[in-house]
Short mmCIF file of C-alpha atoms and ligand atoms in Angstrom, two decimals:
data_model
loop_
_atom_site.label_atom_id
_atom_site.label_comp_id
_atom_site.label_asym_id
_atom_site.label_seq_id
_atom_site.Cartn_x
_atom_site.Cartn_y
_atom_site.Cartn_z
CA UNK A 7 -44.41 17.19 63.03
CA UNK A 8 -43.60 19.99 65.27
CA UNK A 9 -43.43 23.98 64.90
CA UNK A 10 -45.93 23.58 61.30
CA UNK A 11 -47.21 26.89 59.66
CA UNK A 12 -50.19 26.89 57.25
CA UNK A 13 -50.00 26.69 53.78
CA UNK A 14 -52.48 26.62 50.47
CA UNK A 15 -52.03 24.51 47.19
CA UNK A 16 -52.82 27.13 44.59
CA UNK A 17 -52.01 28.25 40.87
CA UNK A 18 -52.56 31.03 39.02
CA UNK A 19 -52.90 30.08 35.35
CA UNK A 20 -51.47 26.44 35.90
CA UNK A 21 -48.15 28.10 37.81
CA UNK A 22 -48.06 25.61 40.73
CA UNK A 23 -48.07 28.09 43.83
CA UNK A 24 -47.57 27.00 47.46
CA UNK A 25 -48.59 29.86 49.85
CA UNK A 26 -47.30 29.78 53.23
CA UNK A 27 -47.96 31.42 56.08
CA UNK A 28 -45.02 32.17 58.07
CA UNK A 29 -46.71 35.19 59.81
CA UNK A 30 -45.73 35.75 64.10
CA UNK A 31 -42.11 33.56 63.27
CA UNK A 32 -38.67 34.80 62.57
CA UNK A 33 -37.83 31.58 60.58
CA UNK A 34 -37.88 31.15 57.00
CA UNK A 35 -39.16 28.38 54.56
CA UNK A 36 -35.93 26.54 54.16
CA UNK A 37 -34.47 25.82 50.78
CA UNK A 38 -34.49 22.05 51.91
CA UNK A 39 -37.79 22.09 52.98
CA UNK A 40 -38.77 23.59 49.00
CA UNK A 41 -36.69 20.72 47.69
CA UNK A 42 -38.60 18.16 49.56
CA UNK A 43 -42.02 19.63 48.98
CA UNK A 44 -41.07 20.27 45.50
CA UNK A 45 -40.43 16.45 45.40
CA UNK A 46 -43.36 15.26 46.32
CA UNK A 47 -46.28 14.70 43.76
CA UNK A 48 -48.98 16.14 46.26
CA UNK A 49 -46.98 19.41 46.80
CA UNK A 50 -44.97 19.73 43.74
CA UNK A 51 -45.13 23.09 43.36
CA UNK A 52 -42.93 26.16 40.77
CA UNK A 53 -42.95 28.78 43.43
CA UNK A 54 -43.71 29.06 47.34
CA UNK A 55 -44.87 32.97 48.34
CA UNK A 56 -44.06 32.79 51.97
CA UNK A 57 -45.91 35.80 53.93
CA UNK A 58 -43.78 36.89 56.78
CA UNK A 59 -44.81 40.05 58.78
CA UNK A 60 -44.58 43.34 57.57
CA UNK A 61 -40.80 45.13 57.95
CA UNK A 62 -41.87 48.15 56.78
CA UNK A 63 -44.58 50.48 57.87
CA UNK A 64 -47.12 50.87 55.34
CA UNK A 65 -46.72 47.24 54.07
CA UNK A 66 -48.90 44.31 55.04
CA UNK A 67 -46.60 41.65 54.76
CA UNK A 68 -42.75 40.57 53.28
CA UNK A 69 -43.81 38.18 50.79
CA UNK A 70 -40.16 35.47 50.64
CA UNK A 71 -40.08 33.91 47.28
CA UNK A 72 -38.48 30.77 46.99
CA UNK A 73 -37.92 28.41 43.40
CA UNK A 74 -38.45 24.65 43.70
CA UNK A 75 -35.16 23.95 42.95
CA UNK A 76 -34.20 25.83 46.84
CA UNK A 77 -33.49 29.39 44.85
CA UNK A 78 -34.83 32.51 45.85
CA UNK A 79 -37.06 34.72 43.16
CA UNK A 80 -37.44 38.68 43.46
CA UNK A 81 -40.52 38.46 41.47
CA UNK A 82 -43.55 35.98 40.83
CA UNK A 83 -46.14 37.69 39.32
CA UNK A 84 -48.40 34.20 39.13
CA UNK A 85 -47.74 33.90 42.83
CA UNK A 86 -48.47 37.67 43.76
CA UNK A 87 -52.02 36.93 42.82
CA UNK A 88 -52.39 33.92 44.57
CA UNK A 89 -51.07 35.53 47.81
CA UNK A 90 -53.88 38.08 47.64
CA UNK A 91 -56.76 35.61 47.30
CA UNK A 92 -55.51 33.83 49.81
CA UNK A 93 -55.72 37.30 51.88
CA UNK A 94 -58.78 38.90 50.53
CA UNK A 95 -60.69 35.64 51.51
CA UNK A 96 -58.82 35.66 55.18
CA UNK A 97 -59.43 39.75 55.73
CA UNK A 98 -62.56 40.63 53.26
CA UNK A 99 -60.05 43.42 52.33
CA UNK A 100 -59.59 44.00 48.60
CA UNK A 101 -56.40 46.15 48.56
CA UNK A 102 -53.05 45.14 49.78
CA UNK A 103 -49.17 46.62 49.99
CA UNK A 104 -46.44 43.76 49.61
CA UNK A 105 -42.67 44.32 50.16
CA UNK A 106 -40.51 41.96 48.38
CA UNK A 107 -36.77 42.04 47.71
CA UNK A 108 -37.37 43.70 44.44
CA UNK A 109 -39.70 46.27 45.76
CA UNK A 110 -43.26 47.51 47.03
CA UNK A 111 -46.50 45.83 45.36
CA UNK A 112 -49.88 47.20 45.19
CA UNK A 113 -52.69 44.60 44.40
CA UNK A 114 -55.85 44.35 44.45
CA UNK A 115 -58.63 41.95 43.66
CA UNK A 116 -61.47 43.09 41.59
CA UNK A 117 -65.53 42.30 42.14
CA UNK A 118 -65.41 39.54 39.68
CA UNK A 119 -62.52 37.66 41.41
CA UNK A 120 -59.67 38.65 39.27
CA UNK A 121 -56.68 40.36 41.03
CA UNK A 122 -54.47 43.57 39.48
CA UNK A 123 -50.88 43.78 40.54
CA UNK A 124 -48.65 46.67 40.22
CA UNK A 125 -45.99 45.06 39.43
CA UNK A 126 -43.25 48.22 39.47
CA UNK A 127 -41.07 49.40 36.65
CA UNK A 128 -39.19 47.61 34.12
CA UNK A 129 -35.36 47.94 34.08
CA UNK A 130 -33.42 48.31 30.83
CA UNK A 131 -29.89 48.93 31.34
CA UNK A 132 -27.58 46.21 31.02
CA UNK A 133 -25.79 46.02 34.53
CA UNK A 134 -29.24 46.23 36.48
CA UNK A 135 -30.79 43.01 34.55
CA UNK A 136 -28.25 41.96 35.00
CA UNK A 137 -26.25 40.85 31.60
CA UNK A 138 -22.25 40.00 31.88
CA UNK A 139 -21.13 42.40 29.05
CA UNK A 140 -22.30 45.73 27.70
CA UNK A 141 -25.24 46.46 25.63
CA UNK A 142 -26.75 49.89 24.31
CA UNK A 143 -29.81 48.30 23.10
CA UNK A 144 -30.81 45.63 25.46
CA UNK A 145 -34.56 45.74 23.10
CA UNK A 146 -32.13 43.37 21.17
CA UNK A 147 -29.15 41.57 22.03
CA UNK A 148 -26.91 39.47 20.20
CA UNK A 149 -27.45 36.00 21.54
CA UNK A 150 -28.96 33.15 18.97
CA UNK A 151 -29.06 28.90 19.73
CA UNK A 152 -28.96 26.55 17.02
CA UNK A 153 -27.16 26.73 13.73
CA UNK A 154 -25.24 29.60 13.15
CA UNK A 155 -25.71 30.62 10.24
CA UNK A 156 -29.77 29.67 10.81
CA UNK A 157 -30.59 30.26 14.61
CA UNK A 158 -33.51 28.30 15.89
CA UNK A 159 -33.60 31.66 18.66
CA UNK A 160 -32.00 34.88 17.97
CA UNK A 161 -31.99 38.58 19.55
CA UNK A 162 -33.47 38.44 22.88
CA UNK A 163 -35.31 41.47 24.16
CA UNK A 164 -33.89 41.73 27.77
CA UNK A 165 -34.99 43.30 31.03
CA UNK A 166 -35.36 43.25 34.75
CA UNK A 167 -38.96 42.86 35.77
CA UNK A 168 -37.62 42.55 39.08
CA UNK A 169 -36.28 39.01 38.37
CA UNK A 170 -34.03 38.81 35.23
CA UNK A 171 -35.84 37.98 31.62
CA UNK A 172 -35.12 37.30 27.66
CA UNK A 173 -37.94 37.31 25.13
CA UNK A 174 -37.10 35.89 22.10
CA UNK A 175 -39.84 36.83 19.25
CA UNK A 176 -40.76 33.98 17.28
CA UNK A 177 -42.82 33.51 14.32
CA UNK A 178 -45.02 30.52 14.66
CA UNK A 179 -46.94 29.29 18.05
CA UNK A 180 -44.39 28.96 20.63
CA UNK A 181 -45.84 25.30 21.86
CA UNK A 182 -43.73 23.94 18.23
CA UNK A 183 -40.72 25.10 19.74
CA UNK A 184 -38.54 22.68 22.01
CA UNK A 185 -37.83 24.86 24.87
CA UNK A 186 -37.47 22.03 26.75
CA UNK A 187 -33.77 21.45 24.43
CA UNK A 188 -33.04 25.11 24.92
CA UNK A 189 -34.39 26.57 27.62
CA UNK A 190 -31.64 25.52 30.44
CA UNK A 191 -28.91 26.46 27.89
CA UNK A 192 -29.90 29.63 27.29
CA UNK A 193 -31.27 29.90 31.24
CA UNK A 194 -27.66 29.16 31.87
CA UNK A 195 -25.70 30.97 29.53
CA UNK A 196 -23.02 33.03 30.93
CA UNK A 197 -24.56 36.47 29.27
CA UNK A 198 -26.98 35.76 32.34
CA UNK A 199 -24.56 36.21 35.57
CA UNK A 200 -27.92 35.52 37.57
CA UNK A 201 -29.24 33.26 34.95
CA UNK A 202 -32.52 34.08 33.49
CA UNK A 203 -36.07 33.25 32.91
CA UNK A 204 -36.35 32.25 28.46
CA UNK A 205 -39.70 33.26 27.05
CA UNK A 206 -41.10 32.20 23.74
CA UNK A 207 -43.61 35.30 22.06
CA UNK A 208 -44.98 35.42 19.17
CA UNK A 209 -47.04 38.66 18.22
CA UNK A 210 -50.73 37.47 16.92
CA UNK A 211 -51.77 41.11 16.55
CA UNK A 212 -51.28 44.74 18.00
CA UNK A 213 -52.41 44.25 21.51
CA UNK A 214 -51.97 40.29 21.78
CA UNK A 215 -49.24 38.01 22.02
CA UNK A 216 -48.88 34.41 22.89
CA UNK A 217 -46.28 33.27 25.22
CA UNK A 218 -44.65 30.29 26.66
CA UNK A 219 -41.73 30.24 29.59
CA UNK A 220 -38.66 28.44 30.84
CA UNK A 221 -38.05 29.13 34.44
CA UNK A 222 -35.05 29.85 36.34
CA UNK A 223 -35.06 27.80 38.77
CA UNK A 224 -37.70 25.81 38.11
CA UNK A 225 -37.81 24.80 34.10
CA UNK A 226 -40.71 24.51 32.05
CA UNK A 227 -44.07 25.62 33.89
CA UNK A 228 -47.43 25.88 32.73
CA UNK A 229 -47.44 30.12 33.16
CA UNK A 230 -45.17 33.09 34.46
CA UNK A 231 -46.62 35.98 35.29
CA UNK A 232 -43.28 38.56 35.29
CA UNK A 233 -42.64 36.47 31.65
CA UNK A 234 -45.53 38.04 30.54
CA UNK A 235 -45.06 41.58 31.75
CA UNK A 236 -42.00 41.43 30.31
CA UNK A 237 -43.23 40.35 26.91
CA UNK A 238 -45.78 43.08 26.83
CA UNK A 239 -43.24 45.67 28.27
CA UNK A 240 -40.46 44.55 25.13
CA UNK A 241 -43.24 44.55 22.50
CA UNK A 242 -44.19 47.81 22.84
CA UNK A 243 -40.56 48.97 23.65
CA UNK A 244 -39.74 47.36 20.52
CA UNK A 245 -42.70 48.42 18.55
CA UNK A 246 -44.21 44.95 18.14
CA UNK A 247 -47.34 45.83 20.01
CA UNK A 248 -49.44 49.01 22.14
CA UNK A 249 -48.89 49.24 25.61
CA UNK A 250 -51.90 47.06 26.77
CA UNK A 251 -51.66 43.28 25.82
CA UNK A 252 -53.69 40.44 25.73
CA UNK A 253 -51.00 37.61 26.79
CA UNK A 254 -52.35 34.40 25.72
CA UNK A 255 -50.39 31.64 27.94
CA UNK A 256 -49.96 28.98 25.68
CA UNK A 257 -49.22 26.32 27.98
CA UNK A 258 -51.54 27.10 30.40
CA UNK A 259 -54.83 24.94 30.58
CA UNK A 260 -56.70 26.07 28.14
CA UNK A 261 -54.37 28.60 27.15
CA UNK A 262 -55.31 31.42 30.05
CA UNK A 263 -55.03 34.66 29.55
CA UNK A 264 -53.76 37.59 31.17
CA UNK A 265 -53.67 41.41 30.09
CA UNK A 266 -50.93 43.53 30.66
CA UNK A 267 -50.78 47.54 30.82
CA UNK A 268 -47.45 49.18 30.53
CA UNK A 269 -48.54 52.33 32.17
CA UNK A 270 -47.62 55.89 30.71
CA UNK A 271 -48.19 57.98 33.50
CA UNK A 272 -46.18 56.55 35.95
CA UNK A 273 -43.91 53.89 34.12
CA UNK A 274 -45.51 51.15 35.96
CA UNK A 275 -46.26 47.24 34.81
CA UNK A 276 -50.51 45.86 36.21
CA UNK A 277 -51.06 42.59 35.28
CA UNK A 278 -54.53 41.18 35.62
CA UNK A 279 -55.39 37.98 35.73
CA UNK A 280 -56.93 34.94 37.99
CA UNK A 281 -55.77 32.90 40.76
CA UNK A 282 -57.04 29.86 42.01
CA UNK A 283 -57.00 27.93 45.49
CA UNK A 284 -57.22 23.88 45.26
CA UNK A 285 -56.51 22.76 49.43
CA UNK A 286 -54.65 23.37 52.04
CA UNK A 287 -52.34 21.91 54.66
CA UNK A 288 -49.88 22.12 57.26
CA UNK A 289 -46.04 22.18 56.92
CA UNK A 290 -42.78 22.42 59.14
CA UNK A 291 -41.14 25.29 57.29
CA UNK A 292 -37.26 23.24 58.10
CA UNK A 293 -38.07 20.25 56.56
CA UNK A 294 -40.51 20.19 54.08
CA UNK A 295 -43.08 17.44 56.15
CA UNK A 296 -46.41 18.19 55.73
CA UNK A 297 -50.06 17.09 56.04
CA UNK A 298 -53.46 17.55 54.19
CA UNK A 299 -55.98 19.44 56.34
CA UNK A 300 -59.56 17.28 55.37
CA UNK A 301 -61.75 19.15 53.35
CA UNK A 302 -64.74 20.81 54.94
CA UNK A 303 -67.60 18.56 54.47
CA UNK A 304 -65.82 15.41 53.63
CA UNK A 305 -65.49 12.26 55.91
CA UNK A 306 -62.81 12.30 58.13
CA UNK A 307 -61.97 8.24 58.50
N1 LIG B 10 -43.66 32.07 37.95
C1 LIG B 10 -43.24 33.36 38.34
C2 LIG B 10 -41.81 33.71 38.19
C3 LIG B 10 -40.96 32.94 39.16
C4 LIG B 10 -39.57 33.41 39.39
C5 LIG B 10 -38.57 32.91 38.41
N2 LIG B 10 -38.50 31.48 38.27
C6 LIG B 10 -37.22 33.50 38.78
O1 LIG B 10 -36.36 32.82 39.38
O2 LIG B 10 -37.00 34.66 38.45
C7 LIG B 10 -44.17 34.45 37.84
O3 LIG B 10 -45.37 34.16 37.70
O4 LIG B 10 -43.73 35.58 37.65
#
């Protein structure tokens, strides 16, 4: 292997992050290299965060955010997290600015190890989601899979959390569903020009929910971070819930947890939750080839 950059195996709630450092290179990670890391049982992964240098001042880095299917993301809120670990335990700092396509992201990582992102403001109107056709009141949207006259899925809350979303409200825990069936038809559906990311949430009480998530890009996972800002953003929008959430992840291990504030001074979306770093490696961003860096203390044969 030639020209590698380093990278850490990580996940925030079960979301398979890989975080790459692409820092000092004008290259990007190439969508063939995500497809082959993706691929690969060691490195299968739902998102890569690759850290470029900063573009703008005031920034620290351009965070790239790339699917496993090749896509790009604007948003990964799972992966935002993981991307300031990986920092904070580089720098010792605690507070960092991100640009990404979508935006500027202030994070930060608490004293007990859990990290706050800001992740910006939630968009509403139709065209900026986007959706294919005109709606008023995209806090419900006529859109419903399965029988017609007795949808399994019906009325989508939709928004832009920076990446395109659809909540549909269910009634039941959304692990009996089989999002599996619906999730790429309704991630495809041509309502969804950009296609969108199909969350499961079912209210448990007024500041909790329980969600589950099928990916753009990258199907069932076991978390989503923006899925969950977005749930907490529609269910108070909709006047399911208050503006601060406790988002169970059902299909999570152990069914994680992260809590949402919709914040009413300035609009904005934190999310607070953990992140977690399992080993690291080196890759060549153009081709996906990688190796295992040894972990400290263990025998190198
Ligand atoms: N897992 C992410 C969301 C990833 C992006 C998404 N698949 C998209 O294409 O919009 C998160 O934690 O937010």
């Amino acid at each position: 292997m030639n020209a590698t950059v380093e990278f850490a195996k990580m996940n925030g709630l079960g979301n398979r992050i890989l975080v790459v450092d692409m820092r000092g290179r004008k290259d990007a990670v190439t969508p063939a290299a995500a497809i082959a890391l993706a691929a690969d049982p060691a490195t299968r992964f739902d998102q890569i965060m690759a850290i470029h240098d900063p573009k703008i001042a005031g920034t620290d880095a351009f965070i790239d955010i790339l699917n496993c299917d090749g896509s790009k993301a604007q948003a990964c809120g799972n992966g935002t997290r993981c991307v300031v670990q990986a920092l904070a335990s580089e720098t010792g700092r605690k507070a960092f600015t991100f640009q990404t396509v979508a935006g500027i992201l202030n994070a930060v990582e608490h004293e007990d190890g859990t990290i706050s992102v800001d992740m910006g403001e939630p968009v509403f109107e139709w065209d900026r989601i986007p959706l294919s056709e005109e709606f008023h009141d995209t806090g419900r949207i006529e859109l419903q899979i399965g029988p017609i006259d007795n949808p399994v899925l019906h009325s989508p809350s939709v928004m832009s959390m920076g990446n395109p979303h659809a909540i549909f409200w269910v009634d039941r825990d959304p692990m009996t569903f089989d999002l599996e069936r619906f999730g790429p038809l309704l991630e495809n559906h041509p309502i969804f020009p950009e296609k969108a990311n199909i969350t499961l949430a079912h209210v448990t009480a007024p500041n909790a929910m329980t969600t589950r998530t099928w990916e753009r890009g990258a199907g069932l996972t076991l978390a989503c971070g923006s899925a969950a800002c977005s749930a907490a953003v529609s269910g108070a929008r909709t006047g399911r819930t208050g503006r601060t959430v406790e988002i169970t992840v059902a299909s999570s291990p152990n069914r994680g947890r992260l809590t949402i504030e919709w914040r009413e001074r300035d609009n904005h979306v934190i999310m607070t939750g953990p992140a977690e770093w399992e080993w690291a490696g080196a890759l060549d961003p153009e081709t996906g080839a990688f190796e295992r860096r040894p972990e400290a203390g263990a025998e190198v044969q």
